[in-house]
Amino acid sequence: MIRCIVTCIALAAAPLSAVAQDRPSVERQFQSWLQQTIYPRAARDGVSRATFDAATAGISLNWDLPDLAPPGAAPPVERRQRQAEFGSPGKYFNQNSIDGATSVGRQMAARHAETLAAVERATGVPGRIVLAIWGRESGYGRVAIPHDAFEVLGTKGFMSTRADYFTDELIAALKIAEAGHAPESAMKSSWAGALGQPQFMPSSFLTYAADGDGDGRADIWRSEADTIASIANYLAKHGWVPGRDWGFEVNVPPSVSCALEGPDQGRPISEWERMGISRVSGRPFPEDERAEEGYLLMPAGRNGPAFVVTPNFYVLKEYNMSDLYALFVGHVGDRIQYGMGDFEGRWGNVGGLYRSDVAAMQRALQAMGHDVGGADGLPGFKTRRSIGRWQEASGQTPTCFPEASMKAALAR
């Protein structure tokens, strides 16, 4: 006990470099933490000693993971980002990624037609949407998922900047092992601890994973039927509205402000239509959609394609909180089933700013009373429309997207 106290005090006083040099000591603390903190918690949740020992046998700290905060190390210092981490939205829609996800998705649609139809009948979630998520998350199971889930979650639970969150996820993973959904050797995850082909965090697995092949398990690592059923169940439980589409690419005339974007500014699609918004295809909006609520989406402001989306678009965002992710999924799903081509709207040459610069713009807008959704350096819909409102108020033509020239203008 005295040795532990002395070691902990020494680590607490040491810089990160010194802690890194004393990794064996930190490793011993990790093993003690597993036995003295994690096992009692897991046991209270019904995890047996045999399951715990099998799951944790041979695991050690993975020092290559990001966002680690070893015991005694100084907290990470926020630094000005020197990389242009905020790129053009158009880069998200890499042609090879789109074409690959579409091509393999069509093969999977034929191979799993019966399962997809059954899942759609049960949940109301279209098979094309399930396929697009599966393709985006793991390349339809073809992308290697390399990490031991218990090692990743254990490391991040013991010494990451979000230790409490990952500790809870480690307990959830142990409960999954106890239930026998997959043998220990199959419990693979991403570097962030996301599991299997749908890339569920363990807590999401416990809530949403489904048995699609009737064998009594939800094996999202090896069973394609379970993967399909689990993705559909996740979307259904998050509010997917059966019978509605995810959205439509549209033309937005100059008379309609880009600052009208957002899920809190919805109106019947027929009203958007009366304002002059039309589908790029030239076809009318479906009659059963016209009376329903829709929302303007302009992910690059006036510098890219525009959309009227439905509540189902925001269900897709529950899977990954990104407008571009949800748009990718909807677009690839449409290509898989309907053979649709690229977006009609062209992505402009925007982006390439430091996230720290975008965050500075957000703080300036916040000081003016705008709700930008947080100064995180990422231009979500609240930031985009706040820029548009500021541009309108200052007599500019609104573009609703951050540009380098705005930083100095906002700082005045």
XYZ file of C-alpha atoms in Angstrom:
412
model
C 0.000 0.000 0.000
C 2.825 2.449 0.897
C 4.562 1.647 -2.398
C 1.334 2.459 -4.264
C 0.944 5.779 -2.468
C 4.532 6.780 -3.177
C 4.207 5.762 -6.824
C 0.995 7.709 -7.267
C 2.472 10.830 -5.686
C 5.513 10.595 -7.950
C 3.356 10.183 -11.031
C 1.152 13.091 -10.031
C 4.187 15.362 -9.855
C 5.745 14.117 -13.080
C 5.347 15.676 -16.527
C 3.747 13.566 -19.271
C 7.165 12.642 -20.668
C 8.220 11.242 -17.299
C 4.963 9.310 -16.974
C 5.539 7.838 -20.406
C 8.989 6.664 -19.262
C 7.427 4.925 -16.247
C 4.892 2.957 -18.250
C 5.410 -0.288 -16.285
C 4.212 1.494 -13.142
C 1.155 2.880 -14.926
C 0.493 -0.578 -16.350
C 0.463 -2.055 -12.837
C -2.033 0.589 -11.769
C -4.188 -0.322 -14.761
C -4.220 -4.002 -13.854
C -5.092 -3.113 -10.260
C -7.906 -0.826 -11.492
C -9.363 -3.641 -13.571
C -9.452 -5.981 -10.585
C -10.389 -3.575 -7.814
C -12.725 -1.152 -9.612
C -14.044 -2.713 -12.788
C -14.668 -6.298 -11.691
C -16.799 -5.334 -8.655
C -18.903 -3.018 -10.841
C -19.267 -5.655 -13.536
C -20.164 -8.328 -10.989
C -22.969 -6.148 -9.634
C -24.309 -6.038 -13.201
C -24.292 -9.829 -13.521
C -20.916 -10.412 -15.155
C -19.329 -13.643 -13.966
C -15.724 -14.026 -12.879
C -15.133 -16.419 -15.776
C -16.433 -13.911 -18.328
C -14.406 -11.081 -16.818
C -11.201 -13.122 -16.752
C -11.648 -14.275 -20.346
C -12.346 -10.723 -21.538
C -9.399 -9.106 -19.770
C -6.831 -11.894 -20.081
C -3.656 -10.526 -21.607
C -4.896 -6.996 -22.262
C -2.612 -4.063 -21.570
C -2.705 -0.325 -22.043
C -2.728 0.815 -25.659
C -0.556 3.925 -25.613
C -1.206 4.646 -29.291
C -4.832 5.674 -28.756
C -5.711 9.384 -28.936
C -6.863 11.648 -26.095
C -5.034 9.816 -23.321
C -4.446 11.390 -19.920
C -2.094 9.099 -17.957
C -2.202 9.276 -14.153
C -0.304 12.312 -12.936
C 0.089 13.894 -16.347
C -0.827 17.524 -16.815
C -4.168 18.006 -18.585
C -3.910 18.565 -22.335
C -3.303 22.203 -23.240
C -5.669 23.646 -25.827
C -3.576 24.707 -28.783
C -4.373 26.714 -31.864
C -4.967 24.246 -34.640
C -2.344 24.537 -37.361
C -3.980 22.107 -39.753
C -6.789 23.034 -42.117
C -9.006 20.471 -40.408
C -12.177 22.070 -41.668
C -12.260 21.174 -45.363
C -14.732 21.730 -48.154
C -17.989 19.839 -47.586
C -17.673 18.514 -51.116
C -14.649 16.416 -50.120
C -16.942 14.235 -48.024
C -18.567 13.043 -51.242
C -15.479 11.516 -52.776
C -16.534 9.909 -56.040
C -14.746 6.652 -55.331
C -16.444 6.353 -51.934
C -19.859 7.104 -53.423
C -19.421 4.706 -56.339
C -17.986 1.929 -54.178
C -20.736 2.157 -51.574
C -23.347 2.152 -54.338
C -21.906 -0.738 -56.334
C -21.412 -3.084 -53.380
C -24.711 -1.899 -51.898
C -26.567 -3.132 -54.960
C -24.885 -6.512 -54.617
C -25.908 -6.662 -50.973
C -29.455 -5.599 -51.863
C -29.749 -8.647 -54.116
C -28.032 -11.018 -51.683
C -30.121 -9.951 -48.675
C -33.386 -9.045 -50.397
C -35.494 -11.289 -48.165
C -33.923 -10.076 -44.921
C -34.125 -6.434 -45.962
C -37.794 -6.787 -46.909
C -38.621 -8.470 -43.601
C -36.795 -5.790 -41.619
C -38.539 -3.019 -43.543
C -41.937 -4.594 -42.822
C -41.070 -4.836 -39.123
C -39.540 -1.376 -38.628
C -40.625 0.798 -41.550
C -36.978 1.622 -42.309
C -36.194 1.225 -46.032
C -33.590 -1.366 -46.925
C -31.661 1.128 -49.033
C -31.072 3.315 -45.968
C -29.873 0.362 -43.896
C -27.497 -0.636 -46.685
C -26.067 2.866 -47.005
C -25.288 3.058 -43.276
C -23.745 -0.414 -43.330
C -21.583 0.608 -46.255
C -20.488 3.849 -44.636
C -19.682 2.303 -41.268
C -17.754 -0.809 -42.281
C -17.787 -1.199 -46.055
C -20.484 -3.887 -45.701
C -18.252 -5.768 -43.273
C -15.236 -5.666 -45.571
C -13.271 -3.055 -43.615
C -11.061 -4.584 -40.950
C -12.062 -3.828 -37.369
C -8.662 -4.358 -35.768
C -8.769 -3.576 -32.067
C -9.579 -5.660 -29.014
C -12.658 -3.919 -27.615
C -11.718 -4.606 -23.999
C -8.215 -3.216 -24.452
C -9.497 -0.035 -26.132
C -12.294 0.572 -23.646
C -10.087 -0.398 -20.716
C -7.338 1.995 -21.776
C -9.715 4.882 -22.367
C -11.676 4.137 -19.196
C -8.496 4.167 -17.152
C -6.710 7.153 -18.686
C -8.537 9.209 -21.251
C -10.020 12.678 -21.224
C -13.487 11.050 -21.041
C -12.661 8.319 -18.558
C -16.102 8.055 -16.924
C -17.834 7.634 -20.282
C -15.480 4.893 -21.437
C -15.608 3.133 -18.078
C -19.375 2.831 -18.491
C -18.838 1.536 -22.031
C -16.361 -1.065 -20.744
C -18.952 -2.348 -18.283
C -21.484 -2.515 -21.130
C -19.015 -4.519 -23.247
C -18.535 -7.003 -20.414
C -22.314 -7.423 -20.192
C -22.386 -8.158 -23.931
C -19.751 -10.855 -23.420
C -21.707 -12.308 -20.513
C -24.806 -12.585 -22.683
C -22.839 -14.594 -25.251
C -23.599 -12.490 -28.305
C -20.082 -13.072 -29.601
C -17.118 -15.112 -28.355
C -14.372 -13.038 -26.775
C -12.130 -13.421 -29.817
C -14.779 -11.745 -31.990
C -15.193 -8.670 -29.786
C -13.390 -6.252 -32.087
C -13.818 -2.498 -32.139
C -12.575 0.704 -33.691
C -9.970 2.844 -31.921
C -12.910 4.595 -30.214
C -14.509 1.366 -28.982
C -17.307 1.125 -31.577
C -18.277 -2.490 -32.157
C -18.787 -4.635 -35.203
C -20.170 -3.922 -38.630
C -22.733 -1.269 -37.547
C -20.129 0.395 -35.281
C -22.307 0.530 -32.167
C -20.853 1.712 -28.901
C -21.471 -1.034 -26.299
C -24.268 0.884 -24.553
C -26.024 1.297 -27.915
C -25.586 -2.414 -28.569
C -27.373 -3.264 -25.318
C -30.288 -1.034 -26.305
C -30.591 -1.497 -30.063
C -28.808 -4.634 -31.304
C -31.240 -7.161 -32.778
C -31.264 -10.828 -33.723
C -31.893 -10.954 -37.453
C -31.235 -14.633 -38.107
C -33.179 -16.164 -35.224
C -30.297 -17.839 -33.392
C -30.913 -15.993 -30.130
C -27.855 -13.732 -30.396
C -27.166 -10.320 -31.897
C -23.796 -11.020 -33.492
C -22.979 -7.752 -35.261
C -19.415 -8.946 -35.942
C -20.131 -11.996 -38.101
C -23.865 -12.090 -38.914
C -24.997 -9.904 -41.811
C -28.651 -10.516 -40.916
C -28.052 -9.324 -37.356
C -26.211 -6.280 -38.673
C -29.109 -5.348 -40.955
C -31.702 -5.859 -38.219
C -29.672 -3.881 -35.685
C -29.213 -0.819 -37.909
C -32.922 -0.771 -38.768
C -33.915 -1.191 -35.126
C -31.645 1.701 -34.125
C -33.283 4.029 -36.640
C -36.794 2.865 -35.774
C -36.214 3.411 -32.058
C -34.902 6.895 -32.819
C -38.125 7.884 -34.544
C -37.920 6.926 -38.223
C -41.256 7.878 -39.815
C -42.391 5.022 -42.073
C -43.521 6.067 -45.524
C -41.606 9.355 -45.587
C -38.467 10.015 -47.613
C -35.302 11.537 -46.114
C -35.278 14.578 -48.410
C -35.025 16.102 -51.890
C -32.375 18.141 -53.677
C -33.850 21.526 -54.570
C -33.260 24.863 -56.237
C -33.411 27.763 -53.763
C -34.065 31.130 -55.444
C -32.263 34.263 -54.203
C -35.544 35.468 -52.712
C -35.402 32.656 -50.112
C -32.855 33.389 -47.416
C -30.291 30.717 -46.628
C -30.728 31.819 -42.994
C -34.040 29.914 -42.972
C -32.095 26.667 -42.597
C -32.607 24.335 -39.650
C -34.914 21.769 -38.048
C -36.463 24.464 -35.847
C -37.637 26.486 -38.866
C -39.758 23.848 -40.557
C -42.889 24.471 -42.563
C -45.096 22.364 -44.843
C -43.254 21.372 -47.998
C -46.077 22.959 -49.998
C -45.178 26.285 -48.371
C -41.532 25.969 -49.404
C -42.898 25.265 -52.851
C -44.990 28.437 -52.817
C -41.875 30.402 -51.853
C -40.273 29.291 -55.121
C -38.279 26.239 -54.030
C -38.464 23.399 -56.564
C -36.895 19.981 -57.025
C -33.822 19.930 -59.250
C -35.292 16.953 -61.106
C -38.171 19.094 -62.348
C -40.648 16.666 -60.831
C -43.164 17.925 -58.278
C -42.801 16.983 -54.641
C -44.703 13.756 -53.890
C -48.305 14.556 -53.048
C -48.179 12.696 -49.745
C -45.151 14.801 -48.712
C -46.476 18.236 -49.627
C -48.659 18.656 -46.536
C -45.921 17.363 -44.219
C -43.212 19.408 -42.552
C -39.875 19.898 -44.290
C -36.701 21.775 -43.429
C -34.209 23.718 -45.497
C -30.707 22.218 -45.534
C -27.788 24.063 -47.133
C -24.631 22.318 -45.876
C -22.319 24.676 -47.777
C -24.611 27.675 -47.662
C -24.938 29.212 -51.131
C -21.754 27.377 -52.132
C -23.241 23.952 -52.754
C -26.327 21.795 -53.252
C -29.490 22.599 -51.287
C -32.174 20.288 -49.937
C -35.579 20.151 -48.334
C -35.317 17.355 -45.795
C -37.817 15.535 -43.605
C -37.674 14.470 -39.948
C -36.053 11.234 -41.137
C -32.941 13.181 -42.077
C -32.506 14.094 -38.427
C -33.018 10.463 -37.435
C -30.026 9.658 -39.653
C -28.089 12.298 -37.723
C -28.777 10.342 -34.534
C -26.467 7.675 -35.961
C -23.698 10.206 -36.530
C -24.182 13.869 -35.618
C -23.143 15.267 -38.973
C -25.223 16.833 -41.721
C -22.775 15.477 -44.285
C -22.970 11.944 -42.884
C -26.771 11.924 -43.044
C -26.670 13.407 -46.533
C -24.173 10.764 -47.689
C -26.406 7.984 -46.367
C -29.563 9.327 -47.994
C -27.769 9.941 -51.289
C -26.116 6.514 -51.464
C -29.390 4.837 -50.510
C -31.141 6.580 -53.400
C -28.376 5.560 -55.785
C -28.603 1.941 -54.657
C -32.354 1.659 -55.176
C -33.217 4.241 -57.808
C -30.020 4.544 -59.827
C -29.810 8.275 -59.198
C -26.722 10.204 -60.305
C -24.655 12.887 -58.625
C -26.141 15.949 -57.003
C -27.119 18.616 -59.506
C -25.700 21.401 -57.363
C -21.930 21.855 -57.476
C -19.818 22.109 -54.343
C -17.935 25.396 -54.239
C -14.265 25.799 -53.416
C -14.811 26.685 -49.784
C -13.398 25.451 -46.500
C -9.705 25.026 -45.827
C -9.858 27.221 -42.721
C -8.368 26.406 -39.354
C -11.017 25.194 -36.948
C -9.626 27.692 -34.466
C -10.400 30.484 -36.939
C -13.973 29.267 -37.386
C -14.271 29.082 -33.588
C -13.132 32.720 -33.360
C -15.889 33.697 -35.785
C -18.380 31.745 -33.722
C -17.342 33.535 -30.539
C -17.721 36.896 -32.262
C -21.211 35.965 -33.418
C -22.079 34.747 -29.912
C -21.011 38.132 -28.538
C -23.557 39.704 -30.895
C -26.296 37.487 -29.472
C -26.343 34.754 -32.132
C -26.866 31.096 -31.206
C -24.120 29.317 -33.167
C -24.506 25.981 -31.403
C -21.163 26.274 -29.604
C -17.733 27.591 -30.592
C -16.339 24.244 -31.711
C -14.864 25.312 -35.037
C -17.380 23.295 -37.031
C -20.013 25.197 -39.033
C -23.258 23.398 -38.258
C -26.620 24.762 -39.307
C -26.788 27.213 -36.383
C -23.444 28.708 -37.333
C -24.307 28.816 -41.031
C -27.566 30.664 -40.527
C -26.031 32.979 -37.916
C -23.485 33.999 -40.537
C -26.356 34.605 -42.951
C -28.243 36.733 -40.446
C -25.114 38.767 -39.675
C -24.506 39.248 -43.404
C -28.100 40.398 -43.939
C -27.906 42.796 -40.990
C -24.686 44.315 -42.319
C -26.027 44.775 -45.843
C -24.168 41.905 -47.463
C -25.556 39.233 -49.756
C -25.938 36.226 -47.445
C -23.878 33.143 -48.267
C -24.328 31.371 -44.900
C -20.852 29.858 -44.804
C -17.575 30.873 -43.106
C -14.941 32.530 -45.277
C -11.485 33.773 -44.354
C -12.426 37.401 -44.910
C -15.146 37.215 -42.267
C -12.761 36.809 -39.339
C -11.455 40.371 -39.506
C -14.895 41.784 -40.275
C -16.470 40.007 -37.288
C -13.680 41.135 -34.981
C -14.436 44.842 -35.539
